[in-house]
XYZ file of C-alpha atoms in Angstrom:
772
model
C -71.613 92.300 18.023
C -68.374 91.263 17.839
C -67.032 94.253 15.504
C -63.786 93.306 14.317
C -65.806 89.756 12.968
C -68.680 91.845 11.478
C -66.411 94.181 9.734
C -64.544 91.542 8.023
C -68.060 90.364 6.184
C -69.155 92.095 3.062
C -71.415 94.859 3.112
C -74.376 92.682 1.915
C -73.819 90.012 4.266
C -73.711 92.979 7.029
C -76.689 94.462 5.483
C -78.523 90.383 5.833
C -77.749 90.475 9.923
C -79.018 93.166 10.276
C -82.094 92.852 7.958
C -83.002 89.315 10.714
C -82.710 91.132 13.433
C -79.483 89.521 15.369
C -78.001 91.801 17.874
C -74.377 89.444 17.981
C -72.305 86.797 16.358
C -71.787 84.117 18.320
C -69.083 83.040 19.632
C -67.927 80.515 17.346
C -69.671 82.429 14.399
C -66.770 85.533 14.765
C -63.673 82.624 15.433
C -64.931 81.079 11.749
C -64.883 84.659 10.224
C -61.562 85.276 11.279
C -60.248 81.680 10.710
C -62.177 81.511 6.975
C -61.239 84.675 5.652
C -58.087 86.061 7.336
C -56.092 82.728 6.892
C -56.452 79.687 3.855
C -56.459 76.542 5.835
C -59.687 74.349 6.505
C -61.897 74.542 9.342
C -63.792 72.004 11.578
C -66.615 73.523 13.459
C -68.267 71.265 16.650
C -70.798 72.988 18.314
C -74.163 71.900 19.435
C -77.277 71.229 17.815
C -79.027 75.167 17.004
C -75.515 76.846 17.793
C -75.275 78.725 14.454
C -72.805 76.366 12.954
C -74.216 76.497 9.252
C -73.768 80.414 8.992
C -70.420 80.498 11.187
C -69.287 78.870 8.025
C -71.502 80.666 5.291
C -71.358 84.192 5.977
C -67.415 84.215 5.709
C -67.439 82.059 2.677
C -70.540 84.505 1.324
C -68.834 87.457 2.102
C -65.820 85.629 -0.314
C -67.930 84.469 -3.379
C -69.895 88.104 -3.132
C -66.455 89.160 -3.979
C -66.288 87.501 -7.759
C -67.781 86.483 -10.729
C -70.666 83.687 -10.545
C -70.125 82.040 -13.462
C -68.353 78.561 -11.886
C -70.239 76.412 -8.785
C -68.129 77.973 -5.608
C -69.123 76.597 -3.151
C -70.770 72.909 -1.852
C -72.458 72.119 0.575
C -73.053 67.999 0.924
C -75.365 66.988 3.140
C -76.016 63.473 4.525
C -80.399 63.767 3.519
C -82.693 65.700 1.606
C -84.441 66.765 3.915
C -81.664 68.612 5.801
C -80.629 69.846 2.326
C -84.381 71.490 1.492
C -83.963 72.770 5.305
C -80.595 74.707 4.681
C -81.057 75.563 0.674
C -84.102 77.837 2.732
C -82.095 79.356 4.833
C -79.158 79.913 2.587
C -81.292 81.313 -0.028
C -82.999 84.056 2.448
C -79.101 85.257 2.938
C -77.990 85.277 -0.576
C -81.200 86.593 -2.389
C -80.398 90.442 -2.336
C -76.333 89.908 -3.083
C -76.814 87.940 -6.423
C -75.907 85.034 -5.011
C -77.473 81.760 -6.596
C -78.071 78.716 -4.461
C -78.915 75.486 -6.278
C -79.535 72.268 -4.969
C -79.220 68.349 -6.515
C -80.776 65.114 -5.497
C -83.411 63.084 -6.083
C -86.791 65.099 -5.389
C -85.621 67.631 -7.496
C -86.667 68.582 -10.914
C -84.868 68.015 -13.982
C -85.414 71.432 -15.242
C -83.368 72.947 -12.180
C -80.751 70.373 -12.799
C -80.288 71.644 -16.479
C -80.829 75.356 -15.396
C -78.008 74.805 -13.205
C -75.534 73.174 -15.773
C -76.548 75.503 -17.964
C -75.337 78.700 -15.914
C -73.289 77.103 -13.001
C -72.649 79.213 -10.386
C -72.321 80.264 -6.755
C -74.081 77.651 -4.056
C -74.608 74.128 -4.765
C -76.394 71.996 -1.713
C -75.643 67.927 -3.190
C -75.754 64.484 -1.631
C -72.601 62.681 -2.175
C -74.921 60.246 -4.469
C -75.952 63.441 -6.519
C -72.409 64.747 -6.761
C -71.730 60.720 -7.978
C -74.386 61.123 -10.736
C -72.622 63.730 -12.085
C -69.451 62.029 -12.838
C -71.354 59.491 -14.133
C -74.243 61.301 -16.516
C -72.174 64.932 -16.959
C -68.210 63.574 -16.515
C -67.234 65.914 -19.484
C -69.336 69.273 -17.703
C -67.564 68.642 -14.666
C -64.418 71.050 -14.718
C -66.610 73.683 -16.411
C -69.563 73.233 -13.775
C -66.372 73.702 -11.039
C -63.379 75.369 -11.744
C -63.938 77.957 -9.932
C -64.292 76.141 -6.914
C -62.974 77.347 -3.523
C -64.908 75.843 -0.497
C -67.068 72.758 0.126
C -68.615 72.186 3.443
C -69.765 68.741 5.151
C -72.557 68.907 7.410
C -73.103 66.616 10.219
C -69.019 65.086 9.209
C -69.429 62.947 12.455
C -72.316 60.575 10.002
C -69.732 60.399 7.460
C -66.567 58.967 9.253
C -65.705 55.314 8.914
C -68.617 54.831 7.099
C -69.315 53.575 3.446
C -71.157 56.937 2.561
C -67.974 58.756 3.741
C -65.500 56.401 1.871
C -67.184 57.457 -0.894
C -67.671 60.933 -0.662
C -63.482 61.383 0.151
C -63.171 59.177 -2.972
C -65.594 61.476 -4.653
C -63.833 64.600 -3.746
C -60.624 63.810 -4.213
C -62.344 63.094 -8.318
C -63.668 66.457 -7.963
C -59.937 67.846 -7.103
C -58.359 66.016 -9.879
C -60.677 66.673 -12.699
C -60.862 70.280 -11.951
C -57.670 71.191 -10.446
C -58.424 72.901 -7.630
C -57.861 72.665 -3.679
C -61.332 73.879 -1.994
C -60.902 74.697 1.182
C -62.367 72.093 3.652
C -65.257 72.955 6.358
C -66.458 70.318 8.513
C -70.104 70.836 10.745
C -70.738 68.312 13.758
C -72.551 68.910 16.488
C -71.493 64.829 18.131
C -68.030 64.840 17.302
C -66.149 61.830 19.822
C -62.803 62.929 18.118
C -62.252 65.934 16.705
C -59.197 64.687 15.508
C -60.714 62.484 13.571
C -62.875 65.081 11.710
C -59.596 66.899 10.868
C -57.759 64.293 9.088
C -61.486 63.176 7.272
C -61.361 66.950 5.707
C -57.258 67.099 5.142
C -55.963 63.312 5.216
C -52.415 65.180 3.929
C -52.889 68.194 5.920
C -54.100 67.882 9.338
C -52.315 70.476 10.769
C -53.992 73.123 8.827
C -57.544 72.317 10.155
C -58.438 75.097 12.584
C -61.171 73.463 15.120
C -63.080 75.673 16.454
C -65.102 74.757 19.322
C -67.872 75.792 21.265
C -67.312 76.936 24.655
C -69.465 77.574 27.751
C -72.370 76.317 29.983
C -74.447 73.220 27.994
C -77.734 73.557 28.258
C -80.092 71.992 30.734
C -81.203 68.580 30.398
C -84.277 66.447 31.814
C -84.023 63.391 31.329
C -86.213 60.082 32.673
C -86.112 56.399 31.484
C -89.070 54.281 31.888
C -89.535 50.378 31.538
C -91.760 48.685 30.395
C -92.407 44.670 30.173
C -92.963 43.518 26.820
C -94.785 39.333 26.588
C -91.906 36.549 25.741
C -92.003 35.081 22.544
C -94.538 32.052 22.645
C -91.915 30.087 20.680
C -89.339 30.519 23.456
C -91.739 30.313 26.264
C -94.729 28.809 25.822
C -98.076 29.901 24.439
C -99.011 30.156 28.566
C -96.543 32.656 29.187
C -98.013 35.842 30.169
C -96.901 39.293 30.976
C -95.561 40.703 34.182
C -95.720 43.652 36.377
C -92.132 44.812 37.283
C -92.775 43.862 41.098
C -93.581 40.381 39.627
C -90.471 40.032 37.729
C -88.591 41.075 40.991
C -90.381 38.052 43.276
C -90.127 35.859 39.604
C -86.166 35.834 40.521
C -86.246 36.072 43.856
C -87.638 32.651 44.218
C -84.611 31.973 41.987
C -81.821 30.161 43.967
C -78.402 30.466 42.651
C -78.593 26.638 40.708
C -81.724 27.366 39.185
C -80.503 31.046 37.328
C -77.545 29.308 36.312
C -79.673 26.747 35.125
C -81.656 29.113 33.368
C -82.658 28.013 29.678
C -82.720 24.954 30.191
C -86.094 23.121 29.725
C -87.532 23.023 33.977
C -89.244 19.801 35.593
C -91.652 22.016 37.352
C -92.223 25.862 37.399
C -93.144 28.204 40.471
C -93.869 32.100 39.091
C -96.522 34.472 40.265
C -100.038 34.417 38.798
C -101.798 36.992 37.729
C -105.071 37.306 39.864
C -108.219 37.863 38.653
C -107.775 41.841 39.590
C -104.731 42.403 38.470
C -105.153 44.525 35.310
C -102.448 43.906 33.212
C -102.343 45.589 29.724
C -101.783 43.330 26.520
C -98.937 44.632 25.299
C -95.651 46.801 25.344
C -96.610 49.355 22.767
C -99.541 49.856 24.430
C -98.398 50.214 27.492
C -95.624 53.607 25.434
C -99.039 54.505 23.394
C -100.612 55.251 26.492
C -97.617 57.314 28.040
C -97.246 59.054 24.804
C -100.021 59.934 24.711
C -100.291 61.719 27.396
C -96.941 63.237 27.394
C -96.694 64.468 23.595
C -99.799 65.488 22.750
C -100.100 68.833 23.393
C -97.009 70.355 21.902
C -94.067 69.633 19.362
C -91.917 66.296 19.846
C -90.098 63.605 18.181
C -90.333 60.323 18.979
C -87.455 58.136 17.911
C -87.219 54.464 17.185
C -84.942 52.584 15.599
C -86.568 50.046 13.280
C -89.704 51.609 10.819
C -91.430 48.554 12.339
C -91.830 49.626 15.419
C -92.482 53.171 13.751
C -95.409 51.672 12.633
C -96.901 49.905 15.008
C -96.440 53.068 17.556
C -98.531 55.596 15.169
C -101.301 53.136 14.366
C -101.903 52.067 18.417
C -101.312 56.282 19.436
C -103.922 56.811 16.040
C -106.425 54.622 17.455
C -106.475 56.112 21.014
C -107.053 59.806 19.371
C -109.608 58.508 17.966
C -111.154 56.528 20.975
C -110.435 60.128 22.883
C -112.203 61.507 20.304
C -109.976 64.503 19.758
C -110.610 67.208 16.562
C -107.020 67.234 15.717
C -104.766 64.465 15.562
C -101.181 65.530 16.871
C -99.255 62.402 15.841
C -97.622 61.849 12.407
C -94.917 59.620 10.940
C -91.339 59.710 9.716
C -88.985 57.515 7.646
C -87.874 56.294 4.941
C -90.163 54.131 3.528
C -92.934 56.221 3.756
C -93.576 58.725 0.691
C -92.203 61.745 0.236
C -95.052 63.635 0.296
C -96.248 62.473 4.465
C -92.825 63.381 5.566
C -92.891 66.775 4.116
C -96.534 67.113 5.614
C -95.050 65.705 9.024
C -91.988 68.305 8.437
C -95.078 71.065 7.357
C -96.556 70.358 10.896
C -94.043 70.079 12.699
C -92.625 73.879 12.201
C -96.147 74.957 11.647
C -96.477 75.759 15.488
C -99.585 73.430 15.912
C -98.824 70.699 18.473
C -97.745 68.106 16.165
C -95.510 64.545 17.307
C -93.369 63.163 14.690
C -92.853 59.108 14.997
C -89.872 58.906 13.345
C -86.359 57.213 12.062
C -83.125 58.049 11.710
C -84.506 60.509 8.853
C -84.935 63.189 11.149
C -82.072 63.066 13.859
C -79.651 65.186 11.236
C -79.744 69.062 11.863
C -82.945 69.573 9.668
C -84.507 73.037 11.080
C -88.257 71.871 12.467
C -88.649 74.406 15.094
C -89.324 74.571 18.488
C -88.845 70.788 19.719
C -90.670 70.651 23.485
C -89.473 67.437 24.117
C -87.693 63.754 22.501
C -89.186 60.194 22.874
C -86.450 56.721 22.337
C -88.301 53.995 21.895
C -85.644 51.323 23.149
C -82.083 52.367 24.045
C -80.255 53.366 20.195
C -77.423 51.388 19.869
C -74.740 54.205 19.921
C -74.096 56.961 22.897
C -73.590 59.557 19.142
C -76.928 58.777 18.624
C -78.331 59.461 21.762
C -76.625 62.836 22.232
C -78.366 63.753 18.591
C -81.385 62.373 18.723
C -81.524 64.526 22.397
C -80.247 67.815 20.808
C -83.100 67.221 18.882
C -85.078 69.485 21.718
C -84.440 72.251 23.769
C -83.008 74.288 20.696
C -84.398 77.787 21.918
C -82.453 80.029 24.379
C -83.694 79.289 27.576
C -84.980 75.516 27.031
C -83.720 72.419 28.816
C -83.064 69.608 26.406
C -86.066 66.884 27.290
C -85.884 63.000 26.191
C -88.090 60.198 27.811
C -86.205 57.217 26.795
C -88.532 53.636 27.257
C -86.722 50.472 27.488
C -88.330 47.297 26.765
C -87.879 44.061 28.314
C -88.675 40.796 27.625
C -91.012 39.776 31.028
C -89.385 36.206 32.697
C -90.665 33.336 32.367
C -90.096 29.374 32.662
C -87.494 29.861 29.723
C -85.538 32.516 30.648
C -81.946 32.834 30.081
C -79.679 34.034 32.327
C -78.320 36.718 30.466
C -82.500 37.530 29.626
C -82.339 37.651 33.717
C -79.768 40.420 33.728
C -82.415 42.690 31.813
C -79.471 43.882 29.586
C -81.502 46.217 27.391
C -82.011 48.083 30.702
C -78.280 48.172 31.462
C -77.706 49.287 27.729
C -79.738 52.608 28.406
C -78.174 53.395 31.651
C -74.827 53.084 30.262
C -75.546 54.861 27.542
C -76.873 57.756 29.439
C -73.928 57.776 31.874
C -71.778 58.100 29.520
C -73.746 60.357 27.708
C -73.173 62.393 30.685
C -69.126 62.326 30.253
C -69.108 64.087 27.125
C -67.661 59.647 25.676
C -68.543 58.841 22.086
C -67.398 56.064 19.956
C -64.444 56.580 18.277
C -64.939 56.241 14.301
C -63.885 53.396 12.490
C -60.900 54.083 10.112
C -59.327 50.389 10.055
C -62.208 49.311 6.927
C -61.044 48.250 4.050
C -63.914 49.680 1.788
C -63.283 47.454 -0.612
C -67.074 47.303 -1.710
C -67.230 50.622 -2.524
C -63.481 50.570 -3.778
C -65.347 48.458 -7.134
C -68.099 51.070 -7.230
C -65.722 53.716 -7.818
C -63.636 51.264 -10.091
C -66.676 50.913 -11.963
C -67.685 54.573 -11.848
C -63.953 55.872 -12.897
C -64.182 53.617 -15.921
C -67.589 54.598 -16.966
C -66.687 58.599 -16.336
C -63.521 58.324 -18.758
C -64.240 55.222 -21.041
C -61.108 53.014 -19.766
C -58.290 53.932 -17.932
C -55.224 51.478 -16.938
C -54.374 49.066 -14.093
C -51.408 52.081 -13.087
C -53.798 55.092 -13.350
C -56.864 53.287 -11.447
C -54.758 52.954 -8.654
C -52.994 55.893 -8.567
C -56.444 57.824 -8.053
C -58.056 55.508 -5.890
C -56.110 54.453 -3.794
C -52.441 56.922 -3.947
C -54.195 60.232 -4.099
C -57.718 58.898 -3.390
C -59.183 57.452 -0.080
C -58.393 53.553 -0.438
C -54.749 54.080 1.027
C -54.891 50.552 2.755
C -55.978 48.739 -0.363
C -52.071 47.101 -1.308
C -50.730 47.303 -4.852
C -51.350 43.854 -5.088
C -54.505 43.426 -3.510
C -55.545 45.994 -6.434
C -54.640 43.296 -9.011
C -56.144 41.216 -7.371
C -59.186 42.607 -7.403
C -59.210 43.709 -11.052
C -58.685 40.231 -11.738
C -61.703 38.803 -10.084
C -63.959 41.348 -11.891
C -62.727 40.665 -14.872
C -63.048 36.596 -14.164
C -66.809 37.573 -13.508
C -66.927 39.601 -16.990
C -67.210 42.628 -15.404
C -64.329 43.842 -17.042
C -62.057 43.691 -19.433
C -58.693 44.746 -20.396
C -58.676 46.392 -24.822
C -55.381 45.545 -26.192
C -54.118 49.068 -25.984
C -53.571 48.252 -21.914
C -56.576 50.242 -20.694
C -59.351 48.873 -18.430
C -62.958 48.894 -19.539
C -66.165 47.755 -18.467
C -68.017 44.810 -20.153
C -71.555 44.625 -20.634
C -72.321 42.962 -17.516
C -70.519 46.288 -15.848
C -72.326 48.536 -18.551
C -75.696 47.002 -16.582
C -74.914 47.760 -13.279
C -73.523 51.623 -13.873
C -77.264 51.703 -16.006
C -78.855 50.941 -13.266
C -81.258 53.652 -11.220
C -79.390 52.742 -7.864
C -76.093 52.577 -9.362
C -74.842 56.194 -7.586
C -75.330 55.118 -4.144
C -72.452 52.763 -2.780
C -74.266 51.092 -0.329
C -76.608 48.110 -0.621
C -80.053 49.284 -1.536
C -83.651 46.671 -1.317
C -85.960 45.916 -4.199
C -89.418 48.377 -3.199
C -92.467 48.569 -4.585
C -94.376 51.656 -4.291
C -98.124 51.821 -2.900
C -100.556 53.809 -3.637
C -104.008 54.264 -2.704
C -105.705 56.065 -5.966
C -103.614 58.854 -6.921
C -101.801 59.039 -3.162
C -98.819 57.733 -2.515
C -98.416 55.706 0.335
C -94.435 54.530 1.065
C -92.684 51.915 -0.560
C -92.444 47.991 0.746
C -89.616 45.971 0.599
C -89.969 42.475 -2.141
C -89.743 40.322 0.539
C -92.594 41.443 2.620
C -95.230 41.666 0.796
C -98.464 40.873 1.830
C -100.702 39.271 -0.671
C -103.776 40.758 -2.089
C -106.122 40.569 0.120
C -104.780 41.319 3.625
C -103.832 43.973 5.173
C -101.217 45.870 6.271
C -100.013 48.981 8.272
C -98.142 51.514 6.026
C -98.076 55.528 7.145
C -99.508 54.889 10.281
C -103.200 53.735 8.966
C -104.236 50.342 7.824
C -104.341 49.652 4.157
C -106.216 46.241 2.414
C -103.865 45.130 -0.698
C -106.603 45.156 -3.891
C -103.479 44.027 -6.320
C -99.922 43.870 -6.818
C -98.483 44.938 -10.201
C -95.041 43.506 -10.432
C -94.472 44.943 -13.810
C -95.221 48.531 -12.399
C -93.771 47.529 -8.942
C -96.704 48.577 -6.984
C -99.306 47.547 -4.479
C -102.893 48.989 -4.928
C -104.757 49.611 -1.710
C -107.331 51.026 0.141
C -108.065 51.878 4.066
C -109.212 49.032 5.744
C -109.254 48.166 9.877
C -106.814 45.253 11.488
C -104.258 44.626 9.776
C -100.510 43.127 10.156
C -96.787 45.616 10.081
C -94.850 44.236 7.325
C -90.940 43.175 8.534
C -88.807 46.089 7.021
C -85.477 44.323 6.679
C -82.249 45.579 9.070
C -79.952 44.666 11.011
C -78.736 45.534 14.566
C -76.616 47.668 16.104
C -73.132 47.214 17.027
C -71.772 48.120 20.640
C -68.734 49.356 21.781
C -66.657 47.650 23.960
C -66.629 50.727 26.575
C -70.457 50.570 26.632
C -70.606 46.930 27.606
C -67.968 48.316 30.530
C -70.128 50.558 32.122
C -73.426 47.969 32.058
C -71.179 45.811 34.135
C -70.337 48.836 36.262
C -73.762 49.517 36.196
C -75.051 45.777 37.010
C -72.481 45.587 39.718
C -73.352 49.362 41.661
C -75.357 50.176 43.970
C -75.939 53.839 43.173
C -80.121 54.135 41.987
C -80.128 56.707 39.354
C -82.715 59.816 39.868
C -83.777 59.453 36.317
C -85.657 55.847 36.948
C -89.654 55.517 37.069
C -90.633 52.957 39.270
C -90.310 49.804 37.423
C -86.928 50.742 36.028
C -85.587 51.087 39.555
C -87.359 47.780 40.038
C -86.007 45.611 37.371
C -82.254 47.112 38.225
C -82.717 45.838 41.372
C -83.682 42.322 40.260
C -80.719 42.081 37.946
C -78.447 43.226 40.710
C -80.147 40.290 43.027
C -79.359 37.922 40.003
C -76.123 39.118 39.727
C -75.303 38.641 43.025
C -76.643 35.119 43.994
C -74.940 33.596 40.538
C -71.665 35.166 41.951
C -70.841 37.741 38.773
C -70.255 40.046 41.499
C -66.832 38.313 41.791
C -65.892 36.401 38.838
C -67.331 36.279 35.068
C -66.642 32.839 35.113
C -69.737 31.178 36.499
C -70.092 27.472 36.139
C -73.829 26.264 34.845
C -75.218 22.816 33.766
C -72.598 21.176 31.611
C -70.471 24.175 31.256
C -68.883 27.127 31.775
C -70.266 30.951 31.390
C -68.677 33.444 30.084
C -68.966 37.014 30.985
C -66.060 38.520 29.367
C -68.185 42.265 29.309
C -66.843 43.319 25.372
C -68.504 44.756 22.173
C -70.168 43.055 19.761
C -66.500 42.478 17.699
C -65.201 40.888 19.967
C -67.409 39.010 20.877
C -67.974 37.513 18.108
C -64.504 36.786 17.354
C -63.762 34.887 20.682
C -66.396 32.950 19.823
C -64.917 32.293 16.287
C -62.147 31.371 17.855
C -63.644 28.856 20.165
C -65.105 27.322 17.309
C -61.484 26.862 15.348
C -60.367 24.964 18.495
C -63.002 22.469 17.841
C -65.003 23.937 20.818
C -68.657 24.485 20.114
C -69.875 27.793 21.846
C -73.050 29.655 21.926
C -73.200 33.502 22.600
C -75.822 35.538 23.460
C -75.793 39.477 24.131
C -73.348 39.396 26.913
C -72.051 36.098 26.925
C -70.313 33.095 26.106
C -70.935 29.526 26.976
C -68.826 26.084 26.560
C -69.373 22.565 26.925
C -65.809 22.714 29.165
C -66.243 20.663 32.783
C -64.455 23.503 35.258
C -63.327 27.069 35.587
C -59.931 25.338 35.348
C -60.800 23.383 32.290
C -62.239 26.236 30.671
C -58.998 28.459 31.847
C -56.608 25.677 30.382
C -58.651 26.058 26.645
C -58.263 29.956 27.018
C -53.999 29.118 27.758
C -54.356 26.751 24.444
C -55.715 29.535 23.107
C -53.032 32.172 23.509
C -50.684 29.632 23.019
C -51.533 29.013 19.742
C -50.430 31.133 16.666
C -54.152 33.007 16.108
C -54.586 33.938 12.751
C -56.839 36.926 11.691
C -57.265 35.453 8.038
C -58.644 32.385 9.589
C -60.983 33.708 11.789
C -62.108 35.831 8.412
C -63.222 33.150 6.446
C -65.400 32.052 9.459
C -67.142 35.203 9.762
C -70.821 34.885 8.298
C -72.592 36.075 6.812
C -70.173 36.932 4.482
C -71.201 39.246 1.415
C -73.072 42.295 3.376
C -71.905 45.832 1.452
C -73.208 46.126 -1.565
C -70.782 44.633 -4.312
C -68.961 42.012 -1.709
C -69.988 39.245 -4.056
C -67.236 40.221 -6.699
C -64.267 40.235 -4.272
C -61.793 37.137 -4.642
C -62.119 35.410 -1.550
C -59.347 35.983 -0.165
C -60.183 39.531 -0.179
C -63.023 39.250 0.932
C -62.023 37.020 3.684
C -59.480 40.088 4.604
C -62.184 42.264 4.840
C -63.970 40.714 7.382
C -61.325 40.248 9.398
C -60.418 43.423 9.742
C -63.776 45.395 9.614
C -65.802 42.760 11.597
C -63.283 41.314 14.269
C -61.701 42.427 16.800
C -58.914 39.542 17.614
C -56.084 41.820 19.773
C -59.011 43.147 21.853
C -60.361 38.960 21.919
C -56.184 38.132 23.101
C -56.399 41.387 25.158
C -59.324 39.728 26.657
C -58.837 36.308 26.874
C -55.052 37.315 28.768
C -56.864 39.462 30.972
C -59.549 36.513 32.449
C -56.652 33.987 32.868
C -54.209 36.565 34.891
C -57.258 38.019 36.946
C -58.744 34.258 37.999
C -55.900 32.807 38.357
C -54.310 35.190 40.937
C -57.998 35.820 42.584
C -56.676 33.198 45.990
C -59.029 29.798 46.128
C-alpha cells in the first residue's frame, strides 16, 4: 500500500480500508489522495471501468469531511442515472457509517420522508441527479443557502455523458446557480472511463480555471479483449422489396452481387424489368427471422453465466427478450436466465434484474443504455451488442462492463444485421454499411480514438428552461440580472445580449413571461403552468406515458402514440399481454397475460455518425485485410461489399455515373451529409441521400464538378441553410424560440458548413487533378 498516500487519510478512513480487506491503494487512488488533500485545485480522474475511480475521489473527500461538523451538505455526487446513484449510495454508506458522516440520496424514486429528513438535518454527502437538483431550486429555493452553506466538493460521475448535451449544460447552469446562491466555490472532481479528450473534461469542470484541474489518468497495461463480430441477414422490408423477396444466406448474398454487372449495380434501386437471383431449394433451411438467429446464438452463449446484451432500441430489447423466453420454455429449462432492463419497464422489473445480476445465479439482462453506466452488477462475463452503436465511446463503455475482475478479459459479441439483397436493393445497401460501421467502430476502439464532445451548441431550449426556473425560484428578475446569471457567469456564453433580448421578447409575445412596472420580469400564467408540470425538472424532452398494470403489479410504460387498442396483444417487459382496458383519466393500461403479440413502437431517432467513423468505413471497404474477429457470414458479406466497390469503381473515384445522374460518396458524417444535401437544394438541384451517398440529376461527372464549383463560388450562407433543416423543433422548448434564433441554432448544431465546403473543395481538386 502506498504509505505516503495512506498516511494522509483520516484514521477512520484508514480503519475502513483495513476492514474492507484492501491490501493496497491503486495508483490512481494514491495520486488522487495527494492531489485532493495536499492541493487546493480541481481534479479529473480518467480510468477504466472498475478501476476504483469512485474511491479515488471519496477517500480523500471523506477524510476532509470527517474533520468538520456535519450541519450542511458538504459534498455532492452527481450521477446521470438513478440506478447508478443507488449503487454508489450503498458503497459510500458502508464507507461512512463508522465515522458519523451521513450519506443521502435524492431522485424521483426516493421517498418524501427521506427528502424531508435531509432538509431538516442537512449534512455529509448527497447523491443526486441534475433533475433533482433542479427541483431543489424550484421547490425549496429559499432553503438552498442553508442546505449547502458549507459545500466543499462536487463529484460528477460519468462526466463524458454530460459533455456537449442538454443534461450537461443544464447541470453547468445549476452548479453556477449553486455557487451564486451559497457564495461557495466547491472543488470540482470529474470521473470518466471513456473521455476522448481530457481537455474538454477539464473545461467542463472549470471553464474559467482550466489550469487548476489536475488530470489523474490510469497508466499501465490494459485488459485483454476478446471480441467477435457476427453478421446476420434480415428479411427484406416488403414495402421496398415486394412480398416475394426472401431472406438469403450470406453465401447466396455473395452470389447475388457477383452475378451483377457494373451497369446493374450502378442502377441498383431502379425497378428492374427482369431479375435473376438464387432461389432457395426445398432442402434449404433458412431461419425465418434475423432475431431468431440472434436469439439462438444468445441462448447458446449467454445462458450459463452473468452477461449483458445491449440493444440500440427498446423495441429490439422486447423482441429479443420474448424470443429468448420462448426458447427457454421450449427447452424446458428449470431456470430462465434472461431478464429485461430499459427505461419503459417498471422500476420493480429493473431492480429485479439488477438483483439477479448481483446474485451469482446465471443471469443475462437484455438492456438499453440503462445499464451502460458504472453501476456495479458484479462479475459480468460477456457483453452482447445487437447492431453497432452510433459511437466509439458507446462501444468502449459497453465493452468495459465485462472483465471488471482482476485477470478477466473483456468479452463482446457484436451482432450486425443487414437487409438481405433483393431486386430493389440500392447500391449503398449492397455495400453492407452496417457491417462497415461495426468494423470501423471496432478498429477505432482498438486505436483508442473517441468522438470529441460538441462544444459549439447554443442550447437555446435549455436556456429557456433556465429562464423559467430562475423566475420561478426568485419570483422575478430584471433582464440584465438574468443575462448576467445565465450568459456571463453561467454556461450560456455563446448567446449574445441581442439574442437574449430577442428571446425574452419572443417569450413575452407568447405570454409566457411579462414585465412588471418595476422593470422585473416574472412568469405569466402560461409560464407558471409550464413550471408547475411534473416533467419540468428535466431540461430534455419527454413523452406522455401511460402506466401498464396487471392486477397490482406495474409492468412498465408505453408512450401515448404507441398505445394498442383494447383487445390487442402487446409485448412489454419481455412478456405478452392482452390489453383489457385503457383508462385515459388515470393514464393506465390494464393487461392480462396472453399469447402472441406485437411490440409497441417506441419513438426515438437514430444517432449521428462522426466523419472520422465514416472515413474509417471507407478504409475498411477499400482494404484487403480480413479482421480475425469476423465470423464466416461477416467475412462473406465484407467480400461481397468490396467486390461491389471495385466493380462500380469506388476504389478509383468517389463519383459514379448512374442512370439519370451522378452518385457521390463524400465519406462524411451525418451533419456534413445533411449540409451537402441542403446546399444542393438551395441551388435548385433536387437530390436524394442515403446512409453514405448523394444522388444528383446531373448528366456527367464534369457537370457535377461544375455544379460544385458553382456552389463554392457562391456566398454560402449558414443561416439560409439552417432555415431548410427539418424538423426544426426538436428540443423541449424550441417551439418558444423566435424564428431567427431557431434557424441559427439549426445551422450551428445540426449542420457542418465548413466541413461541407472542405469536402466539396477536396472532391473538385482531387477529381480535377486525376489524369483522364
